[in-house]
Amino acid sequence: MATQNKTPAEYLALYAEGWTKGDVDTILAATAPGYTFDDPQESEPVSREQFGAYFETLKVDIRLNQGNPAPESFMLLSEVMVQERPSGLVAWCWWEIPELVEGAGLIHVGPQGVTSEKIAYYQ
Protein backbone atom coordinates (compact mmCIF):
# COMPACT_ATOMS: atom_id res chain seq x y z
CA MET A 1 0.00 0.00 0.00
CA ALA A 2 1.14 3.55 -0.65
CA THR A 3 3.08 5.35 2.03
CA GLN A 4 0.84 7.77 3.95
CA ASN A 5 1.17 11.57 4.03
CA LYS A 6 2.44 12.08 0.50
CA THR A 7 1.06 14.43 -2.11
CA PRO A 8 -0.01 13.08 -5.51
CA ALA A 9 3.15 14.65 -6.97
CA GLU A 10 5.31 12.77 -4.42
CA TYR A 11 3.53 9.49 -5.23
CA LEU A 12 4.11 10.11 -8.94
CA ALA A 13 7.82 10.81 -8.35
CA LEU A 14 8.16 7.64 -6.26
CA TYR A 15 6.36 5.62 -8.94
CA ALA A 16 8.69 6.99 -11.65
CA GLU A 17 11.72 6.21 -9.48
CA GLY A 18 10.56 2.60 -9.13
CA TRP A 19 10.22 2.19 -12.89
CA THR A 20 13.56 3.81 -13.70
CA LYS A 21 15.32 1.56 -11.16
CA GLY A 22 13.29 -1.55 -11.99
CA ASP A 23 12.27 -1.84 -8.33
CA VAL A 24 8.84 -3.44 -7.87
CA ASP A 25 8.71 -2.61 -4.15
CA THR A 26 9.16 1.10 -4.87
CA ILE A 27 6.51 0.99 -7.61
CA LEU A 28 4.03 -0.72 -5.30
CA ALA A 29 4.83 1.69 -2.43
CA ALA A 30 3.52 4.48 -4.68
CA THR A 31 0.25 2.74 -5.56
CA ALA A 32 -3.20 3.12 -4.04
CA PRO A 33 -5.56 0.31 -3.09
CA GLY A 34 -7.32 -0.83 -6.26
CA TYR A 35 -4.37 0.09 -8.52
CA THR A 36 -4.45 -1.42 -12.02
CA PHE A 37 -1.81 -1.64 -14.74
CA ASP A 38 -3.23 -1.95 -18.23
CA ASP A 39 -0.76 -3.54 -20.67
CA PRO A 40 -2.34 -4.31 -24.07
CA GLN A 41 -0.28 -7.50 -24.23
CA GLU A 42 -2.21 -8.84 -21.22
CA SER A 43 -5.76 -10.19 -21.57
CA GLU A 44 -7.02 -7.91 -18.78
CA PRO A 45 -5.61 -5.16 -16.55
CA VAL A 46 -3.11 -6.35 -13.93
CA SER A 47 -4.27 -5.75 -10.36
CA ARG A 48 -2.05 -4.45 -7.58
CA GLU A 49 -2.02 -7.95 -6.09
CA GLN A 50 -0.88 -9.48 -9.42
CA PHE A 51 1.64 -6.76 -10.24
CA GLY A 52 4.67 -8.34 -8.52
CA ALA A 53 4.35 -11.52 -10.61
CA TYR A 54 3.70 -9.46 -13.77
CA PHE A 55 6.80 -7.36 -13.14
CA GLU A 56 9.05 -10.37 -12.49
CA THR A 57 7.85 -11.95 -15.75
CA LEU A 58 8.55 -8.66 -17.55
CA LYS A 59 12.11 -8.60 -16.20
CA VAL A 60 12.70 -12.21 -17.30
CA ASP A 61 11.34 -11.44 -20.78
CA ILE A 62 13.64 -8.44 -21.03
CA ARG A 63 16.70 -10.49 -20.06
CA LEU A 64 15.77 -13.15 -22.65
CA ASN A 65 15.24 -10.60 -25.43
CA GLN A 66 18.00 -8.10 -24.72
CA GLY A 67 21.32 -8.89 -26.35
CA ASN A 68 23.23 -6.19 -24.51
CA PRO A 69 23.94 -6.04 -20.78
CA ALA A 70 21.27 -4.23 -18.77
CA PRO A 71 21.76 -0.45 -18.72
CA GLU A 72 22.15 1.51 -15.49
CA SER A 73 18.48 2.43 -15.68
CA PHE A 74 15.84 -0.23 -16.16
CA MET A 75 13.59 2.26 -17.91
CA LEU A 76 14.08 5.76 -19.26
CA LEU A 77 11.23 8.26 -18.91
CA SER A 78 10.92 11.44 -20.96
CA GLU A 79 8.39 13.90 -22.34
CA VAL A 80 6.51 13.86 -19.04
CA MET A 81 3.41 16.03 -18.99
CA VAL A 82 1.37 16.45 -15.80
CA GLN A 83 -2.11 17.94 -15.46
CA GLU A 84 -3.80 18.74 -12.17
CA ARG A 85 -7.39 17.61 -11.79
CA PRO A 86 -9.80 17.82 -8.86
CA SER A 87 -9.19 14.11 -8.20
CA GLY A 88 -5.38 14.41 -8.29
CA LEU A 89 -2.95 14.27 -11.20
CA VAL A 90 -2.90 12.81 -14.67
CA ALA A 91 0.53 12.25 -16.23
CA TRP A 92 1.54 11.26 -19.73
CA CYS A 93 5.06 10.11 -20.50
CA TRP A 94 7.24 8.42 -23.07
CA TRP A 95 9.03 5.35 -21.71
CA GLU A 96 11.83 3.22 -23.10
CA ILE A 97 13.51 0.02 -22.06
CA PRO A 98 16.76 0.82 -23.92
CA GLU A 99 17.38 -1.05 -27.14
CA LEU A 100 14.30 -3.22 -26.66
CA VAL A 101 10.91 -1.51 -26.54
CA GLU A 102 9.31 1.90 -26.09
CA GLY A 103 5.90 3.46 -25.79
CA ALA A 104 3.67 5.87 -23.92
CA GLY A 105 1.94 5.75 -20.56
CA LEU A 106 -1.10 7.44 -19.05
CA ILE A 107 -0.98 7.55 -15.25
CA HIS A 108 -3.68 8.62 -12.77
CA VAL A 109 -2.68 9.63 -9.25
CA GLY A 110 -5.02 10.36 -6.36
CA PRO A 111 -4.57 11.30 -2.72
CA GLN A 112 -3.74 7.67 -1.78
CA GLY A 113 -1.22 7.08 -4.58
CA VAL A 114 -1.13 5.96 -8.20
CA THR A 115 -4.53 4.48 -9.08
CA SER A 116 -3.83 3.29 -12.62
CA GLU A 117 -1.50 3.22 -15.56
CA LYS A 118 -2.41 2.39 -19.12
CA ILE A 119 0.47 1.83 -21.57
CA ALA A 120 0.82 1.61 -25.34
CA TYR A 121 3.72 0.30 -27.40
CA TYR A 122 5.42 2.13 -30.24
CA GLN A 123 6.21 -0.11 -33.17
C-alpha positions in Angstrom: 0.0 0.0 0.0 1.1 3.5 -0.7 3.1 5.3 2.0 0.8 7.8 3.9 1.2 11.6 4.0 2.4 12.1 0.5 1.1 14.4 -2.1 0.0 13.1 -5.5 3.2 14.6 -7.0 5.3 12.8 -4.4 3.5 9.5 -5.2 4.1 10.1 -8.9 7.8 10.8 -8.3 8.2 7.6 -6.3 6.4 5.6 -8.9 8.7 7.0 -11.6 11.7 6.2 -9.5 10.6 2.6 -9.1 10.2 2.2 -12.9 13.6 3.8 -13.7 15.3 1.6 -11.2 13.3 -1.5 -12.0 12.3 -1.8 -8.3 8.8 -3.4 -7.9 8.7 -2.6 -4.1 9.2 1.1 -4.9 6.5 1.0 -7.6 4.0 -0.7 -5.3 4.8 1.7 -2.4 3.5 4.5 -4.7 0.2 2.7 -5.6 -3.2 3.1 -4.0 -5.6 0.3 -3.1 -7.3 -0.8 -6.3 -4.4 0.1 -8.5 -4.4 -1.4 -12.0 -1.8 -1.6 -14.7 -3.2 -2.0 -18.2 -0.8 -3.5 -20.7 -2.3 -4.3 -24.1 -0.3 -7.5 -24.2 -2.2 -8.8 -21.2 -5.8 -10.2 -21.6 -7.0 -7.9 -18.8 -5.6 -5.2 -16.5 -3.1 -6.4 -13.9 -4.3 -5.8 -10.4 -2.0 -4.5 -7.6 -2.0 -8.0 -6.1 -0.9 -9.5 -9.4 1.6 -6.8 -10.2 4.7 -8.3 -8.5 4.4 -11.5 -10.6 3.7 -9.5 -13.8 6.8 -7.4 -13.1 9.1 -10.4 -12.5 7.9 -12.0 -15.8 8.5 -8.7 -17.5 12.1 -8.6 -16.2 12.7 -12.2 -17.3 11.3 -11.4 -20.8 13.6 -8.4 -21.0 16.7 -10.5 -20.1 15.8 -13.1 -22.6 15.2 -10.6 -25.4 18.0 -8.1 -24.7 21.3 -8.9 -26.4 23.2 -6.2 -24.5 23.9 -6.0 -20.8 21.3 -4.2 -18.8 21.8 -0.4 -18.7 22.2 1.5 -15.5 18.5 2.4 -15.7 15.8 -0.2 -16.2 13.6 2.3 -17.9 14.1 5.8 -19.3 11.2 8.3 -18.9 10.9 11.4 -21.0 8.4 13.9 -22.3 6.5 13.9 -19.0 3.4 16.0 -19.0 1.4 16.5 -15.8 -2.1 17.9 -15.5 -3.8 18.7 -12.2 -7.4 17.6 -11.8 -9.8 17.8 -8.9 -9.2 14.1 -8.2 -5.4 14.4 -8.3 -3.0 14.3 -11.2 -2.9 12.8 -14.7 0.5 12.3 -16.2 1.5 11.3 -19.7 5.1 10.1 -20.5 7.2 8.4 -23.1 9.0 5.3 -21.7 11.8 3.2 -23.1 13.5 0.0 -22.1 16.8 0.8 -23.9 17.4 -1.1 -27.1 14.3 -3.2 -26.7 10.9 -1.5 -26.5 9.3 1.9 -26.1 5.9 3.5 -25.8 3.7 5.9 -23.9 1.9 5.7 -20.6 -1.1 7.4 -19.1 -1.0 7.5 -15.2 -3.7 8.6 -12.8 -2.7 9.6 -9.2 -5.0 10.4 -6.4 -4.6 11.3 -2.7 -3.7 7.7 -1.8 -1.2 7.1 -4.6 -1.1 6.0 -8.2 -4.5 4.5 -9.1 -3.8 3.3 -12.6 -1.5 3.2 -15.6 -2.4 2.4 -19.1 0.5 1.8 -21.6 0.8 1.6 -25.3 3.7 0.3 -27.4 5.4 2.1 -30.2 6.2 -0.1 -33.2 
